[in-house]
PDB file of C-alpha atoms and ligand atoms in Angstrom:
ATOM      1  CA  MET A 154      86.009  55.466 128.763  1.00 43.00           C
ATOM      2  CA  GLU A 155      86.379  58.391 126.385  1.00 49.00           C
ATOM      3  CA  LYS A 156      85.286  57.562 122.852  1.00 64.00           C
ATOM      4  CA  LYS A 157      87.878  58.757 120.374  1.00 80.00           C
ATOM      5  CA  GLY A 158      86.983  59.458 116.768  1.00 92.00           C
ATOM      6  CA  ILE A 159      88.406  57.283 114.032  1.00 96.00           C
ATOM      7  CA  LEU A 160      89.645  58.522 110.688  1.00 97.00           C
ATOM      8  CA  VAL A 161      88.043  56.494 107.899  1.00 98.00           C
ATOM      9  CA  VAL A 162      88.923  56.653 104.219  1.00 98.00           C
ATOM     10  CA  VAL A 163      86.303  55.456 101.751  1.00 98.00           C
ATOM     11  CA  SER A 164      87.536  55.016  98.183  1.00 98.00           C
ATOM     12  CA  GLY A 165      86.056  53.270  95.213  1.00 96.00           C
ATOM     13  CA  PHE A 166      85.526  53.460  91.493  1.00 93.00           C
ATOM     14  CA  SER A 167      83.695  56.464  90.196  1.00 85.00           C
ATOM     15  CA  GLY A 168      80.122  55.189  89.895  1.00 85.00           C
ATOM     16  CA  ALA A 169      80.423  52.697  92.767  1.00 88.00           C
ATOM     17  CA  GLY A 170      77.735  54.628  94.630  1.00 90.00           C
ATOM     18  CA  LYS A 171      80.017  56.062  97.344  1.00 93.00           C
ATOM     19  CA  GLY A 172      78.244  59.405  97.436  1.00 90.00           C
ATOM     20  CA  THR A 173      74.804  57.855  97.983  1.00 93.00           C
ATOM     21  CA  LEU A 174      76.271  55.452 100.520  1.00 97.00           C
ATOM     22  CA  MET A 175      77.798  58.353 102.478  1.00 96.00           C
ATOM     23  CA  LYS A 176      74.491  60.260 102.471  1.00 94.00           C
ATOM     24  CA  GLU A 177      72.665  57.169 103.748  1.00 97.00           C
ATOM     25  CA  LEU A 178      75.246  56.572 106.475  1.00 98.00           C
ATOM     26  CA  LEU A 179      75.013  60.164 107.719  1.00 97.00           C
ATOM     27  CA  LYS A 180      71.226  60.084 107.605  1.00 97.00           C
ATOM     28  CA  ASN A 181      71.040  56.934 109.734  1.00 98.00           C
ATOM     29  CA  TYR A 182      73.808  57.493 112.293  1.00 97.00           C
ATOM     30  CA  ASP A 183      74.928  60.672 114.031  1.00 95.00           C
ATOM     31  CA  SER A 184      78.422  59.521 115.011  1.00 95.00           C
ATOM     32  CA  TYR A 185      79.911  60.470 111.641  1.00 98.00           C
ATOM     33  CA  ALA A 186      81.197  63.606 109.978  1.00 97.00           C
ATOM     34  CA  LEU A 187      81.952  63.687 106.259  1.00 97.00           C
ATOM     35  CA  SER A 188      84.912  65.792 105.220  1.00 97.00           C
ATOM     36  CA  VAL A 189      84.189  68.344 102.475  1.00 96.00           C
ATOM     37  CA  SER A 190      86.973  68.409  99.890  1.00 97.00           C
ATOM     38  CA  ALA A 191      88.216  71.233  97.732  1.00 97.00           C
ATOM     39  CA  THR A 192      88.160  70.632  93.977  1.00 98.00           C
ATOM     40  CA  THR A 193      88.919  72.451  90.749  1.00 98.00           C
ATOM     41  CA  ARG A 194      86.225  70.549  88.813  1.00 96.00           C
ATOM     42  CA  SER A 195      82.934  72.256  87.925  1.00 95.00           C
ATOM     43  CA  PRO A 196      79.865  71.539  90.043  1.00 96.00           C
ATOM     44  CA  ARG A 197      77.457  68.890  88.735  1.00 90.00           C
ATOM     45  CA  GLU A 198      73.784  69.734  88.693  1.00 89.00           C
ATOM     46  CA  GLY A 199      72.452  70.016  92.234  1.00 92.00           C
ATOM     47  CA  GLU A 200      75.867  70.147  93.900  1.00 94.00           C
ATOM     48  CA  VAL A 201      76.251  72.865  96.513  1.00 96.00           C
ATOM     49  CA  HIS A 202      79.440  74.813  97.310  1.00 97.00           C
ATOM     50  CA  GLY A 203      80.539  74.105 100.879  1.00 95.00           C
ATOM     51  CA  LYS A 204      78.342  71.007 101.161  1.00 92.00           C
ATOM     52  CA  ASP A 205      79.383  68.660  98.360  1.00 92.00           C
ATOM     53  CA  TYR A 206      82.721  70.344  97.655  1.00 96.00           C
ATOM     54  CA  PHE A 207      84.469  73.662  97.940  1.00 97.00           C
ATOM     55  CA  PHE A 208      84.590  74.496  94.234  1.00 98.00           C
ATOM     56  CA  VAL A 209      87.720  76.569  93.669  1.00 97.00           C
ATOM     57  CA  THR A 210      89.865  77.784  90.787  1.00 97.00           C
ATOM     58  CA  LYS A 211      93.244  76.176  90.044  1.00 97.00           C
ATOM     59  CA  GLU A 212      94.840  79.356  91.408  1.00 97.00           C
ATOM     60  CA  ASN A 213      92.896  79.125  94.697  1.00 97.00           C
ATOM     61  CA  PHE A 214      93.790  75.467  94.947  1.00 98.00           C
ATOM     62  CA  ARG A 215      97.490  76.241  94.522  1.00 97.00           C
ATOM     63  CA  GLY A 216      97.133  78.871  97.252  1.00 97.00           C
ATOM     64  CA  MET A 217      95.655  76.256  99.616  1.00 97.00           C
ATOM     65  CA  ILE A 218      98.572  73.901  98.937  1.00 97.00           C
ATOM     66  CA  GLU A 219     101.132  76.656  99.537  1.00 97.00           C
ATOM     67  CA  ALA A 220      99.443  77.744 102.781  1.00 98.00           C
ATOM     68  CA  GLY A 221      99.596  74.121 104.018  1.00 97.00           C
ATOM     69  CA  GLU A 222      95.811  73.981 104.345  1.00 97.00           C
ATOM     70  CA  LEU A 223      95.442  70.486 102.848  1.00 98.00           C
ATOM     71  CA  TYR A 224      96.226  67.096 104.395  1.00 97.00           C
ATOM     72  CA  GLU A 225      96.603  65.641 100.925  1.00 98.00           C
ATOM     73  CA  PHE A 226      95.714  66.373  97.347  1.00 98.00           C
ATOM     74  CA  ALA A 227      95.698  64.465  94.080  1.00 96.00           C
ATOM     75  CA  GLU A 228      94.978  64.949  90.413  1.00 93.00           C
ATOM     76  CA  TYR A 229      92.037  62.994  89.048  1.00 88.00           C
ATOM     77  CA  THR A 230      90.918  63.124  85.404  1.00 80.00           C
ATOM     78  CA  ASN A 231      92.563  66.560  84.870  1.00 89.00           C
ATOM     79  CA  ASN A 232      91.220  68.161  88.054  1.00 95.00           C
ATOM     80  CA  TYR A 233      92.632  68.608  91.533  1.00 97.00           C
ATOM     81  CA  TYR A 234      91.001  67.332  94.708  1.00 97.00           C
ATOM     82  CA  GLY A 235      92.232  67.882  98.271  1.00 98.00           C
ATOM     83  CA  THR A 236      91.314  67.420 101.934  1.00 98.00           C
ATOM     84  CA  PRO A 237      91.223  70.633 104.010  1.00 97.00           C
ATOM     85  CA  ARG A 238      92.811  70.134 107.443  1.00 96.00           C
ATOM     86  CA  GLN A 239      90.606  72.368 109.549  1.00 94.00           C
ATOM     87  CA  TYR A 240      87.298  70.507 109.257  1.00 91.00           C
ATOM     88  CA  VAL A 241      88.913  67.125 109.884  1.00 94.00           C
ATOM     89  CA  ASP A 242      90.749  68.404 112.975  1.00 94.00           C
ATOM     90  CA  GLU A 243      87.628  70.026 114.431  1.00 93.00           C
ATOM     91  CA  ARG A 244      85.352  67.002 113.981  1.00 93.00           C
ATOM     92  CA  MET A 245      87.972  64.571 115.296  1.00 92.00           C
ATOM     93  CA  ALA A 246      88.312  66.767 118.392  1.00 92.00           C
ATOM     94  CA  GLU A 247      84.532  66.425 118.894  1.00 93.00           C
ATOM     95  CA  GLY A 248      84.922  62.627 118.945  1.00 93.00           C
ATOM     96  CA  LYS A 249      83.252  62.054 115.567  1.00 96.00           C
ATOM     97  CA  ASP A 250      84.362  59.337 113.183  1.00 97.00           C
ATOM     98  CA  VAL A 251      85.512  61.425 110.249  1.00 98.00           C
ATOM     99  CA  ILE A 252      85.064  60.019 106.761  1.00 98.00           C
ATOM    100  CA  LEU A 253      87.219  61.090 103.845  1.00 98.00           C
ATOM    101  CA  GLU A 254      85.718  60.053 100.538  1.00 97.00           C
ATOM    102  CA  ILE A 255      88.875  60.254  98.457  1.00 97.00           C
ATOM    103  CA  GLU A 256      90.690  58.417  95.685  1.00 94.00           C
ATOM    104  CA  VAL A 257      93.491  55.894  96.065  1.00 95.00           C
ATOM    105  CA  GLN A 258      96.564  58.163  95.981  1.00 95.00           C
ATOM    106  CA  GLY A 259      95.051  60.425  98.626  1.00 97.00           C
ATOM    107  CA  ALA A 260      94.222  57.332 100.707  1.00 97.00           C
ATOM    108  CA  GLU A 261      97.861  56.276 100.603  1.00 96.00           C
ATOM    109  CA  LYS A 262      99.021  59.726 101.738  1.00 97.00           C
ATOM    110  CA  ILE A 263      96.541  59.804 104.627  1.00 98.00           C
ATOM    111  CA  LYS A 264      97.530  56.292 105.780  1.00 97.00           C
ATOM    112  CA  LYS A 265     101.199  57.401 105.856  1.00 97.00           C
ATOM    113  CA  GLN A 266     100.375  60.430 108.029  1.00 96.00           C
ATOM    114  CA  PHE A 267      97.847  58.583 110.217  1.00 96.00           C
ATOM    115  CA  PRO A 268      98.615  54.847 110.319  1.00 96.00           C
ATOM    116  CA  ASP A 269      95.488  54.228 112.438  1.00 95.00           C
ATOM    117  CA  THR A 270      93.231  55.199 109.523  1.00 97.00           C
ATOM    118  CA  VAL A 271      90.728  52.560 108.400  1.00 98.00           C
ATOM    119  CA  LEU A 272      90.777  52.111 104.626  1.00 98.00           C
ATOM    120  CA  ILE A 273      87.566  50.881 103.004  1.00 98.00           C
ATOM    121  CA  PHE A 274      87.163  50.258  99.279  1.00 98.00           C
ATOM    122  CA  VAL A 275      83.658  50.315  97.805  1.00 97.00           C
ATOM    123  CA  THR A 276      82.934  48.400  94.615  1.00 96.00           C
ATOM    124  CA  PRO A 277      79.813  47.508  92.646  1.00 95.00           C
ATOM    125  CA  PRO A 278      79.266  43.751  92.215  1.00 94.00           C
ATOM    126  CA  THR A 279      80.450  43.723  88.576  1.00 95.00           C
ATOM    127  CA  ALA A 280      82.275  45.913  86.038  1.00 93.00           C
ATOM    128  CA  LYS A 281      79.184  45.835  83.809  1.00 93.00           C
ATOM    129  CA  GLU A 282      77.128  47.278  86.658  1.00 93.00           C
ATOM    130  CA  LEU A 283      79.747  50.022  87.110  1.00 93.00           C
ATOM    131  CA  LYS A 284      79.499  51.001  83.433  1.00 92.00           C
ATOM    132  CA  ASN A 285      75.685  51.025  83.607  1.00 92.00           C
ATOM    133  CA  ARG A 286      75.722  53.245  86.691  1.00 90.00           C
ATOM    134  CA  LEU A 287      78.087  55.745  85.027  1.00 89.00           C
ATOM    135  CA  ILE A 288      75.883  55.889  81.933  1.00 90.00           C
ATOM    136  CA  GLY A 289      72.742  56.087  84.089  1.00 87.00           C
ATOM    137  CA  ARG A 290      74.020  59.197  85.871  1.00 81.00           C
ATOM    138  CA  GLY A 291      73.406  61.100  82.656  1.00 80.00           C
ATOM    139  CA  SER A 292      75.796  63.846  83.768  1.00 78.00           C
ATOM    140  CA  GLU A 293      78.984  62.574  82.143  1.00 80.00           C
ATOM    141  CA  THR A 294      80.081  62.715  78.509  1.00 88.00           C
ATOM    142  CA  PRO A 295      81.092  59.414  76.820  1.00 91.00           C
ATOM    143  CA  GLU A 296      84.683  60.708  76.931  1.00 91.00           C
ATOM    144  CA  THR A 297      84.527  61.215  80.727  1.00 87.00           C
ATOM    145  CA  ILE A 298      82.914  57.800  81.196  1.00 90.00           C
ATOM    146  CA  ARG A 299      85.746  56.202  79.205  1.00 91.00           C
ATOM    147  CA  LYS A 300      88.339  58.092  81.294  1.00 90.00           C
ATOM    148  CA  ARG A 301      86.692  57.005  84.536  1.00 88.00           C
ATOM    149  CA  LEU A 302      86.554  53.346  83.460  1.00 92.00           C
ATOM    150  CA  ASN A 303      90.232  53.428  82.464  1.00 93.00           C
ATOM    151  CA  ARG A 304      91.028  54.990  85.792  1.00 92.00           C
ATOM    152  CA  ALA A 305      89.059  52.185  87.517  1.00 94.00           C
ATOM    153  CA  VAL A 306      91.449  49.643  85.973  1.00 95.00           C
ATOM    154  CA  GLU A 307      94.332  51.463  87.672  1.00 95.00           C
ATOM    155  CA  GLU A 308      92.459  51.874  90.965  1.00 95.00           C
ATOM    156  CA  ALA A 309      91.676  48.154  91.158  1.00 97.00           C
ATOM    157  CA  LYS A 310      95.423  47.591  91.647  1.00 97.00           C
ATOM    158  CA  TYR A 311      95.179  49.358  95.008  1.00 97.00           C
ATOM    159  CA  MET A 312      92.335  47.188  96.336  1.00 97.00           C
ATOM    160  CA  PRO A 313      94.572  44.641  98.135  1.00 97.00           C
ATOM    161  CA  PHE A 314      96.076  47.448 100.258  1.00 96.00           C
ATOM    162  CA  TYR A 315      92.698  48.413 101.716  1.00 98.00           C
ATOM    163  CA  ASP A 316      91.611  47.016 105.088  1.00 98.00           C
ATOM    164  CA  TYR A 317      88.080  46.225 103.883  1.00 98.00           C
ATOM    165  CA  ILE A 318      86.328  45.640 100.565  1.00 98.00           C
ATOM    166  CA  LEU A 319      82.657  46.576 100.611  1.00 98.00           C
ATOM    167  CA  VAL A 320      80.413  45.389  97.769  1.00 96.00           C
ATOM    168  CA  ASN A 321      77.700  47.952  97.201  1.00 95.00           C
ATOM    169  CA  ASP A 322      74.851  45.970  95.692  1.00 95.00           C
ATOM    170  CA  ASP A 323      71.902  46.844  97.916  1.00 96.00           C
ATOM    171  CA  LEU A 324      72.211  50.343  99.454  1.00 96.00           C
ATOM    172  CA  GLY A 325      70.548  49.485 102.779  1.00 97.00           C
ATOM    173  CA  THR A 326      72.734  46.426 103.296  1.00 98.00           C
ATOM    174  CA  ALA A 327      75.948  48.240 102.316  1.00 98.00           C
ATOM    175  CA  THR A 328      75.139  51.100 104.729  1.00 98.00           C
ATOM    176  CA  LYS A 329      74.669  48.671 107.635  1.00 98.00           C
ATOM    177  CA  GLU A 330      77.850  46.818 106.691  1.00 98.00           C
ATOM    178  CA  LEU A 331      79.852  50.033 106.537  1.00 98.00           C
ATOM    179  CA  HIS A 332      78.578  51.058 109.956  1.00 98.00           C
ATOM    180  CA  ALA A 333      79.383  47.590 111.340  1.00 98.00           C
ATOM    181  CA  ILE A 334      82.966  47.760 110.039  1.00 98.00           C
ATOM    182  CA  ILE A 335      83.591  51.137 111.675  1.00 98.00           C
ATOM    183  CA  CYS A 336      81.868  50.111 114.923  1.00 97.00           C
ATOM    184  CA  SER A 337      84.013  47.027 115.298  1.00 97.00           C
ATOM    185  CA  GLU A 338      87.159  49.085 114.682  1.00 97.00           C
ATOM    186  CA  HIS A 339      86.413  50.905 117.944  1.00 95.00           C
ATOM    187  CA  PHE A 340      86.798  47.610 119.841  1.00 96.00           C
ATOM    188  CA  LYS A 341      90.299  46.820 118.564  1.00 96.00           C
ATOM    189  CA  SER A 342      92.789  46.307 121.377  1.00 96.00           C
ATOM    190  CA  THR A 343      95.189  48.747 119.686  1.00 95.00           C
ATOM    191  CA  ARG A 344      92.543  51.468 120.040  1.00 95.00           C
ATOM    192  CA  ASN A 345      91.870  50.629 123.687  1.00 95.00           C
ATOM    193  CA  ARG A 346      95.297  50.834 125.269  1.00 94.00           C
ATOM    194  CA  GLU A 347      94.067  53.122 128.058  1.00 95.00           C
ATOM    195  CA  ALA A 348      91.270  50.741 129.022  1.00 96.00           C
ATOM    196  CA  ILE A 349      93.752  47.858 129.122  1.00 97.00           C
ATOM    197  CA  LEU A 350      96.149  49.793 131.350  1.00 97.00           C
ATOM    198  CA  GLY A 351      93.270  50.947 133.566  1.00 97.00           C
ATOM    199  CA  ILE A 352      91.908  47.475 134.301  1.00 97.00           C
ATOM    200  CA  THR A 353      95.433  46.088 134.711  1.00 97.00           C
ATOM    201  CA  ASP A 354      96.196  48.696 137.391  1.00 97.00           C
ATOM    202  CA  GLU A 355      92.870  48.098 139.140  1.00 97.00           C
ATOM    203  CA  LEU A 356      93.495  44.355 139.207  1.00 97.00           C
ATOM    204  CA  ARG A 357      96.916  44.913 140.740  1.00 96.00           C
ATOM    205  CA  GLU A 358      95.393  47.126 143.441  1.00 95.00           C
ATOM    206  CA  ILE A 359      92.513  44.774 144.176  1.00 95.00           C
ATOM    207  CA  THR A 360      94.797  41.752 144.580  1.00 94.00           C
ATOM    208  CA  LYS A 361      96.915  43.688 147.101  1.00 91.00           C
ATOM    209  CA  GLU A 362      93.885  44.351 149.318  1.00 85.00           C
ATOM    210  CA  LYS A 363      93.580  42.224 152.458  1.00 81.00           C
ATOM    211  CA  GLY A 364      90.324  40.780 153.750  1.00 75.00           C
ATOM    212  CA  GLU A 365      87.477  38.657 152.491  1.00 69.00           C
ATOM    213  CA  VAL A 366      87.219  37.893 148.801  1.00 69.00           C
TER     214      VAL A 366
HETATM  215  P1  5GP B1300      83.968  63.199  91.660  1.00 56.06           P
HETATM  216  O1  5GP B1300      84.446  64.135  90.594  1.00 56.06           O
HETATM  217  O2  5GP B1300      83.275  61.998  91.069  1.00 56.06           O
HETATM  218  O3  5GP B1300      83.170  63.884  92.715  1.00 56.06           O
HETATM  219  O4  5GP B1300      85.264  62.633  92.407  1.00 56.06           O
HETATM  220  C1  5GP B1300      86.301  62.053  91.678  1.00 56.06           C
HETATM  221  C2  5GP B1300      87.232  61.295  92.612  1.00 56.06           C
HETATM  222  O5  5GP B1300      87.920  62.212  93.480  1.00 56.06           O
HETATM  223  C3  5GP B1300      86.515  60.315  93.528  1.00 56.06           C
HETATM  224  O6  5GP B1300      87.216  59.098  93.521  1.00 56.06           O
HETATM  225  C4  5GP B1300      86.577  60.982  94.882  1.00 56.06           C
HETATM  226  O7  5GP B1300      86.592  60.014  95.920  1.00 56.06           O
HETATM  227  C5  5GP B1300      87.910  61.687  94.782  1.00 56.06           C
HETATM  228  N1  5GP B1300      88.071  62.788  95.744  1.00 56.06           N
HETATM  229  C6  5GP B1300      87.126  63.618  96.238  1.00 56.06           C
HETATM  230  N2  5GP B1300      87.651  64.468  97.130  1.00 56.06           N
HETATM  231  C7  5GP B1300      88.970  64.152  97.234  1.00 56.06           C
HETATM  232  C8  5GP B1300      90.057  64.665  98.020  1.00 56.06           C
HETATM  233  O8  5GP B1300      89.926  65.578  98.829  1.00 56.06           O
HETATM  234  N3  5GP B1300      91.273  64.085  97.826  1.00 56.06           N
HETATM  235  C9  5GP B1300      91.482  63.059  96.965  1.00 56.06           C
HETATM  236  N4  5GP B1300      92.711  62.559  96.891  1.00 56.06           N
HETATM  237  N5  5GP B1300      90.474  62.556  96.215  1.00 56.06           N
HETATM  238  C10 5GP B1300      89.242  63.091  96.337  1.00 56.06           C
END
């Protein structure tokens, strides 16, 4: 049976550890491809253009929207973020499970276009832990931290619409759990229609055959 790639959206509060979780998942399993988004925000220290994001100007970003190059885009704390189509299409065609690490509005838009998408929401165990992780990053100003926490209050409202809630307490455990969720999605009957039809036809044929059983 041909293994088809699944589109997976991973969202979560800023500071939930999604980025690290994604890196760990890709390091441990080769069945995944992580989509690289375009953004108008400035690179953080150590971030690489084309690997972490495509860092573009607002003008470039508008150009991408007008050319229909993005599957979705959203504004987040005064910057734009969007998912380029080409990379997603190419990796899906290769049979990879493609992960979009995007915020809640983008997730909603993707689910509308591709109802088969698996939506996973990553959260730290507590709000206090979230605040500590944002402060611990050392890369954000107090103003940005406040904005991101306020935004988290809004994002929490979307949690019930996600298919899975993943608590990221221990990185190793969360990585295995994420992989397990995606693996089991492959076994869903709705994703295996061809296999069902195949065995049904074979059974029909075999029961028509004459001779010894
Ligand atoms: P950060 O600035 O911390 O890298 O990302 C801010 C938020 O933007 C995160 O919630 C991240 O998941 C989201 N994000 C990153 N890329 C995209 C994208 O292509 N589309 C949407 N809608 N959100 C994105």
